[in-house]
Coordinates of C-alpha atoms in Angstrom, one line a residue:
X1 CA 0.0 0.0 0.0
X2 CA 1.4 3.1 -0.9
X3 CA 0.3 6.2 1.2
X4 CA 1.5 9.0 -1.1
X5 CA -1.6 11.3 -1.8
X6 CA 0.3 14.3 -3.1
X7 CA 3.0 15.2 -4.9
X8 CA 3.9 18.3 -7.2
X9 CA 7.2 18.5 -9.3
X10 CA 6.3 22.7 -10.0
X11 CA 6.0 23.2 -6.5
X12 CA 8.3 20.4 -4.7
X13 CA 5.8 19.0 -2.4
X14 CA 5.1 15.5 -1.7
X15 CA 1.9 14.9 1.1
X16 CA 2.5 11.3 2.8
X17 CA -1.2 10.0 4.5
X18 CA -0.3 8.8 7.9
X19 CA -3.1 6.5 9.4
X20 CA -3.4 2.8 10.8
X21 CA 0.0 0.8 10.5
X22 CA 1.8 3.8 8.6
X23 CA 1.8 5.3 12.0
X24 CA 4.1 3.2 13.4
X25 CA 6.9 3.7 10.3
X26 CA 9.7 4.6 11.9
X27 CA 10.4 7.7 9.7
X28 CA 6.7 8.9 9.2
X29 CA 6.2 9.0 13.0
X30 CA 9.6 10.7 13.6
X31 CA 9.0 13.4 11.2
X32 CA 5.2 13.9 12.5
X33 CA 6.0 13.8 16.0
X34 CA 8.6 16.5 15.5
X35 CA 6.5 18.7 13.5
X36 CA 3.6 18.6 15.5
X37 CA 5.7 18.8 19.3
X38 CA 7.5 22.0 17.8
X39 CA 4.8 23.2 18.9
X40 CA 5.6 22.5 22.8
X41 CA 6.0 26.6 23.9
X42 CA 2.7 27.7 22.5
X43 CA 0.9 23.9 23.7
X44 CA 2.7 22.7 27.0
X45 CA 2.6 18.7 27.4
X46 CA 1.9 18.0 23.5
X47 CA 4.5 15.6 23.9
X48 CA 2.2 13.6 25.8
X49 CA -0.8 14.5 24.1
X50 CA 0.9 13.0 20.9
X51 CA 2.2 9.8 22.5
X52 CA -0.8 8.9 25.0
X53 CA -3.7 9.5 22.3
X54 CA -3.0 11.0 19.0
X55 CA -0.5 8.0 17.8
X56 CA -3.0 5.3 19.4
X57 CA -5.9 7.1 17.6
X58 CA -3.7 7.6 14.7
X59 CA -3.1 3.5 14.7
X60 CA -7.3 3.0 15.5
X61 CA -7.8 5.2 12.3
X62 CA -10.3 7.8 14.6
X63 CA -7.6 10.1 13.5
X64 CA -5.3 10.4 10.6
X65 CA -1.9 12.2 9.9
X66 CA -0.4 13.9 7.0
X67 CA 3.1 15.1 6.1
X68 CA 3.9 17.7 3.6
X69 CA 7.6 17.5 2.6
X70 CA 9.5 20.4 0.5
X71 CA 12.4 18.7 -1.8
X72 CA 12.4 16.0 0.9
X73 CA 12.5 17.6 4.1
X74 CA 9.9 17.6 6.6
X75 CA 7.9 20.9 6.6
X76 CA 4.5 20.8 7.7
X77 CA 2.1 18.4 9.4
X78 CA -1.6 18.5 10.0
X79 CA -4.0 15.9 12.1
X80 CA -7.1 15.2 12.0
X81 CA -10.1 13.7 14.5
X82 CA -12.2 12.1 12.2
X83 CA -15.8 12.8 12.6
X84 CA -19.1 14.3 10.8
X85 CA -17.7 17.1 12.8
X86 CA -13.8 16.7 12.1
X87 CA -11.6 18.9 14.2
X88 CA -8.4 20.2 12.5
X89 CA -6.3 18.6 15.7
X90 CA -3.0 20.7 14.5
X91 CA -1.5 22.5 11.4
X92 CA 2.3 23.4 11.6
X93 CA 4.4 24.5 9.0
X94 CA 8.2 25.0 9.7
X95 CA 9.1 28.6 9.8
X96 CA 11.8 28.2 7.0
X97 CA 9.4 26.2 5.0
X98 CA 6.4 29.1 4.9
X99 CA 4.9 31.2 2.4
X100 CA 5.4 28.0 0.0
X101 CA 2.7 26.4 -0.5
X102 CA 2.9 23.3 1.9
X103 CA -0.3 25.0 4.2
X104 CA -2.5 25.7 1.3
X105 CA -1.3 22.1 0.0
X106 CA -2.6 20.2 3.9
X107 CA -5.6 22.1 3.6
X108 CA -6.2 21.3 0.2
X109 CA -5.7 17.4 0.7
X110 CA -7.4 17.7 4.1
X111 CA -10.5 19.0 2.3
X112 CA -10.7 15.9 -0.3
X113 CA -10.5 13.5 2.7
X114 CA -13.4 15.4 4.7
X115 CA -15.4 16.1 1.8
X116 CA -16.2 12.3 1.9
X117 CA -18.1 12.2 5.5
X118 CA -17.7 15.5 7.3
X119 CA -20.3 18.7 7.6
X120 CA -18.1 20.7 9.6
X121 CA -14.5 21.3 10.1
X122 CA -13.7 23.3 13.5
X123 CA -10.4 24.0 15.8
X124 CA -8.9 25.7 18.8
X125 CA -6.2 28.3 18.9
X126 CA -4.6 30.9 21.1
X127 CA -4.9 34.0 20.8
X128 CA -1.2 35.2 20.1
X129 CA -1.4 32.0 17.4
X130 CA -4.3 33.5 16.2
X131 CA -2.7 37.1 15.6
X132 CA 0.2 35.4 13.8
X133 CA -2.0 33.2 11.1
X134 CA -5.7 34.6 11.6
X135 CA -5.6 36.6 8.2
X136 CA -4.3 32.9 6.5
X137 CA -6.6 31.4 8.0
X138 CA -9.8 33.4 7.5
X139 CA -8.8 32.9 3.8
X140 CA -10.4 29.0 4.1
X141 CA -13.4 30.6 6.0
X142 CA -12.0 29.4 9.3
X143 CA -13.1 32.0 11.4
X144 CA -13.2 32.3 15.4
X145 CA -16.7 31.9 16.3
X146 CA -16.0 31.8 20.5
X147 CA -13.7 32.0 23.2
X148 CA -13.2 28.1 23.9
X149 CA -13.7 27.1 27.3
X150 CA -10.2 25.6 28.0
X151 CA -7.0 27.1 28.5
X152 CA -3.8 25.8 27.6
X153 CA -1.9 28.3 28.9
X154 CA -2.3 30.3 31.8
X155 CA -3.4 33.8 31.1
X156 CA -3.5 33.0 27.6
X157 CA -7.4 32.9 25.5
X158 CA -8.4 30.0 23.9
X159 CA -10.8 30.4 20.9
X160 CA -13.1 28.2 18.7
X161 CA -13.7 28.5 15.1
X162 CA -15.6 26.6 12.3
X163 CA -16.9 26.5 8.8
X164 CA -19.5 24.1 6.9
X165 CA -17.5 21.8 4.2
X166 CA -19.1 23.3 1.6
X167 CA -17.6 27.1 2.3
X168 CA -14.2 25.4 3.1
X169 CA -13.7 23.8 -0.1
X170 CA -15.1 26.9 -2.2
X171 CA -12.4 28.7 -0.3
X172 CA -9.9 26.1 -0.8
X173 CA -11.1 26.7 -4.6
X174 CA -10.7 29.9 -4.9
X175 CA -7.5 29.8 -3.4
X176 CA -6.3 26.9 -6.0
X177 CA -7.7 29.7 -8.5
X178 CA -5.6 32.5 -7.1
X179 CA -2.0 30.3 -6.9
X180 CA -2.4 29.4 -10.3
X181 CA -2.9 32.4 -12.4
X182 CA -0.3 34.2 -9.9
X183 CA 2.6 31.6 -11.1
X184 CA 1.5 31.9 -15.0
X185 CA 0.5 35.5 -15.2
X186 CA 4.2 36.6 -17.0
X187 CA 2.8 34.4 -19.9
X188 CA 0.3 34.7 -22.4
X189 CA -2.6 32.6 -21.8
X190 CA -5.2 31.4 -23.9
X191 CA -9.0 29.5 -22.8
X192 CA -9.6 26.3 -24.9
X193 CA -13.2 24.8 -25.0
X194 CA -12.9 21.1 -25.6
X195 CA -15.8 18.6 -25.6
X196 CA -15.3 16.4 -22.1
X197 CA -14.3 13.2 -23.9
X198 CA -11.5 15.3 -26.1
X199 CA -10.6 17.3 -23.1
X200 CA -10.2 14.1 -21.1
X201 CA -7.9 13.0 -23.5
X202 CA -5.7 15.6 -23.9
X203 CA -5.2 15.0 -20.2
X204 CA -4.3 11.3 -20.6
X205 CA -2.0 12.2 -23.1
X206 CA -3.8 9.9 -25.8
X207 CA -5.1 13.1 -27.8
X208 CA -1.6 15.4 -28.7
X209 CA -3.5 17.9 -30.9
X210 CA -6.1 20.3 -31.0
X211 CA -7.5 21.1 -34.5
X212 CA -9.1 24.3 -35.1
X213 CA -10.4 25.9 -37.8
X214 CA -9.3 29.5 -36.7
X215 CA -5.9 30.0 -34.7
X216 CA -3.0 32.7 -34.3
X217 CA 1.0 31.4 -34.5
X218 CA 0.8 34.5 -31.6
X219 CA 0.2 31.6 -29.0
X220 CA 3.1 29.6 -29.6
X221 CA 4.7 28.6 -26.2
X222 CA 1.8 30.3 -24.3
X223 CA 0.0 28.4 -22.0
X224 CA -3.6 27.2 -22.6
X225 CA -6.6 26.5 -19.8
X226 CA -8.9 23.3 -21.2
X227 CA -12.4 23.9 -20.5
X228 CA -14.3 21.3 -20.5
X229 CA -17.5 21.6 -22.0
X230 CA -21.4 21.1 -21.0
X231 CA -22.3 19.0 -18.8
X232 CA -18.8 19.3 -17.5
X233 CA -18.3 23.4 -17.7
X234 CA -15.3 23.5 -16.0
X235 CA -11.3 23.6 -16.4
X236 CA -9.9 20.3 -16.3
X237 CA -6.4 20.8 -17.2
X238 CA -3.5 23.4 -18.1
X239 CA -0.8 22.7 -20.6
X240 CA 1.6 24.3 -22.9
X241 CA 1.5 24.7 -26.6
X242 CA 4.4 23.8 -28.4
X243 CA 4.0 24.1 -31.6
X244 CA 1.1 25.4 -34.1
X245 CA 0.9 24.2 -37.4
X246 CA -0.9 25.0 -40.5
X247 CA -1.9 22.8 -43.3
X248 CA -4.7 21.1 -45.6
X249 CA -7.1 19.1 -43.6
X250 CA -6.0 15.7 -45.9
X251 CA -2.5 16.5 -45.1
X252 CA -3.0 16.4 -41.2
X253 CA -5.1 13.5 -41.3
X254 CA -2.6 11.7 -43.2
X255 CA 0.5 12.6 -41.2
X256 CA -1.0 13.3 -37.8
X257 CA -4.6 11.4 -37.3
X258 CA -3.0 8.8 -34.2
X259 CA -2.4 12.1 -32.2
X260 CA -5.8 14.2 -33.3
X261 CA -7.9 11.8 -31.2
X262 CA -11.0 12.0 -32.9
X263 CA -12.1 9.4 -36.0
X264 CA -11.8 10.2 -39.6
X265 CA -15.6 11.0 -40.3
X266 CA -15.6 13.6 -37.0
X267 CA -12.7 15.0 -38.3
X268 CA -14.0 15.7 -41.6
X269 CA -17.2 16.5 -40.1
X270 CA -15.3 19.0 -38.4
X271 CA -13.0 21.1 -41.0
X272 CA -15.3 20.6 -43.7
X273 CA -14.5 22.7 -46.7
X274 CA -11.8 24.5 -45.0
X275 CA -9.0 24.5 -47.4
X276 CA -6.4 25.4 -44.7
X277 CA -6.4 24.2 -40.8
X278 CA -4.3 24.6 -37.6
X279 CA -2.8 21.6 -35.4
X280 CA -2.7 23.0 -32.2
X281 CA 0.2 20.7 -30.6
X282 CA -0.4 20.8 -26.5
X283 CA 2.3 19.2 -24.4
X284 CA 3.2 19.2 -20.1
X285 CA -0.2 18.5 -19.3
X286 CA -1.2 19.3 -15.8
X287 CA -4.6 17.5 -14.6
X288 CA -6.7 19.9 -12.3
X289 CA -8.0 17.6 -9.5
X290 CA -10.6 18.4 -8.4
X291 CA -12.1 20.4 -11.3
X292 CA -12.6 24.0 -11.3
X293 CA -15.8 24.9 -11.7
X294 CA -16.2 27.9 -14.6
X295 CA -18.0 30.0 -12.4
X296 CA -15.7 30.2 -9.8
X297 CA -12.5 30.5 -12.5
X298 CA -14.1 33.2 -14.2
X299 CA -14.5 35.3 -10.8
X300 CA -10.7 35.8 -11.5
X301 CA -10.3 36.9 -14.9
X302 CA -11.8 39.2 -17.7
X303 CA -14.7 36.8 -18.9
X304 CA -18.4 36.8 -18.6
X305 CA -18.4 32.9 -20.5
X306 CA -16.3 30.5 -21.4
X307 CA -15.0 30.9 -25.0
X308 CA -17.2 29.4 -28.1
X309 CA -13.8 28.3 -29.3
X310 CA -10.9 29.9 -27.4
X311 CA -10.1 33.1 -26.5
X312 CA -7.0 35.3 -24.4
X313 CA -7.2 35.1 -21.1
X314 CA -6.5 38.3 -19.0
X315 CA -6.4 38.5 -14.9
X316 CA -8.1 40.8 -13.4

């Protein structure tokens, strides 16, 4: 069983699923139980609190573990109390390691794990925590809702916050959103609309080019956003286009039809008497899991609708 759920080349993060026997891997529970006890000024006795019930509960599968590492070192950990109501037990990222993703990435997975059985995600934190990562934090829609009860350090406040699952993983949307126009906005972009079975192809690798009727050589090496058409309406995938070819439609059927990924009769359904077509060539695939949703991508950029064909894509 392999208990990688993560891992990003772009953005050198791997997330390791820590939960039942994995627990007790020597490595996996070093690297959580330092992560998580690094905590020890701001949560006195966490040592025990990790030993006596989070790595039995961990073992018991009533709570689960994840570790995010950047280029192979440990940087972050969250745990989780599984639950309709699931408390977020603890989310640390190493100091050196922030401001790179690997929070945004926990949350992320944490939210396709809870989406499955959970209505609510809630937590404690102190205040001075709270004043460090409270603007982070409210990003996800978890927001302090009371003080909690409990204190865990003398003279120190202790609050409570929460969100439904639904406004968590909107958030955790919108953020996805956000981090990836940010890291492409220097290039030119372009919106594709692909029927769902093409689009899903050109994300298996099995379809290599996009024919259109209508294209610019202006979008050579910029990148291109696959929407994915009705039912689907959203963007599934974000590649590069590497090349952009123009030529007679018998031409590219002849030379190219085991990478246009359509048959012969949809493809001269499709040019029809055009005497000239482009072969749109789309390579470094990235898959968008989960989907994005076009209403919340187009929140982001110039766009009222998705594109009848394709069409530049500007940030707001």
């Amino acid at each position: 069983m392999n208990n990688l759920v993560y891992t990003s080349e772009e953005d050198n993060i791997k997330v390791f699923e820590i939960e039942g026997d994995f627990v007790y891997c020597e490595d996996f529970k070093k690297d959580l139980f330092e992560l998580v006890v690094g905590s020890e000024d701001i949560y006195p006795g966490i040592d025990m609190w990790m030993k006596k019930k989070v790595i039995p509960e961990i073992f018991h599968r009533r709570r689960k573990g994840f570790i995010a590492y950047f280029n192979n070192a440990p940087a972050g950990a969250a745990i989780l109390k599984k639950d309709k109501s699931t408390k977020l037990c603890s989310l640390r990222v190493k100091d050196n390691f922030r401001n790179k993703g690997v929070a945004h990435t926990l949350l992320r997975i944490i939210s396709n794990e809870i989406r499955k059985y959970a209505k609510l995600i809630y937590f404690t934190i102190s205040e001075d925590v709270w004043d460090e990562i409270g603007d982070f934090l409210i990003r996800y829609d978890l927001k302090i809702r009371d003080i909690y009860p409990v204190k865990y350090r003398k003279g120190v406040k202790e609050f409570i916050g929460f969100t439904n699952i639904k406004n968590f993983i909107e958030c955790i949307n919108r953020e996805e959103i956000i981090r990836k126009l940010n890291k492409t906005s220097e290039r030119k972009q372009i919106v594709m609309s692909v029927k769902p079975e093409y689009a899903f192809k050109i994300i298996k690798g099995e379809k290599k080019i996009e024919v259109r009727r209508c294209f610019s050589y202006k979008w050579l090496n910029s990148i291109v956003w696959i929407y994915a058409t009705s039912p689907l309406k959203s963007i599934v995938g974000k590649g590069i286009i590497r090349n952009i070819i123009e030529m007679s439609p018998s031409m590219a059927w002849n030379e190219f039809k085991k990478y246009i990924g359509i048959n012969k009769e949809k493809f001269y359904n499709y040019v029809k008497d055009k005497r000239k077509i482009f072969l749109v060539f789309i390579d470094d695939i990235e898959n968008l899991t989960p989907y994005i949703p076009w209403k919340n991508f187009e929140a982001f950029i110039d766009a009222t609708a998705p594109p009848q064909s394709y069409f530049a894509l500007n940030i707001k």
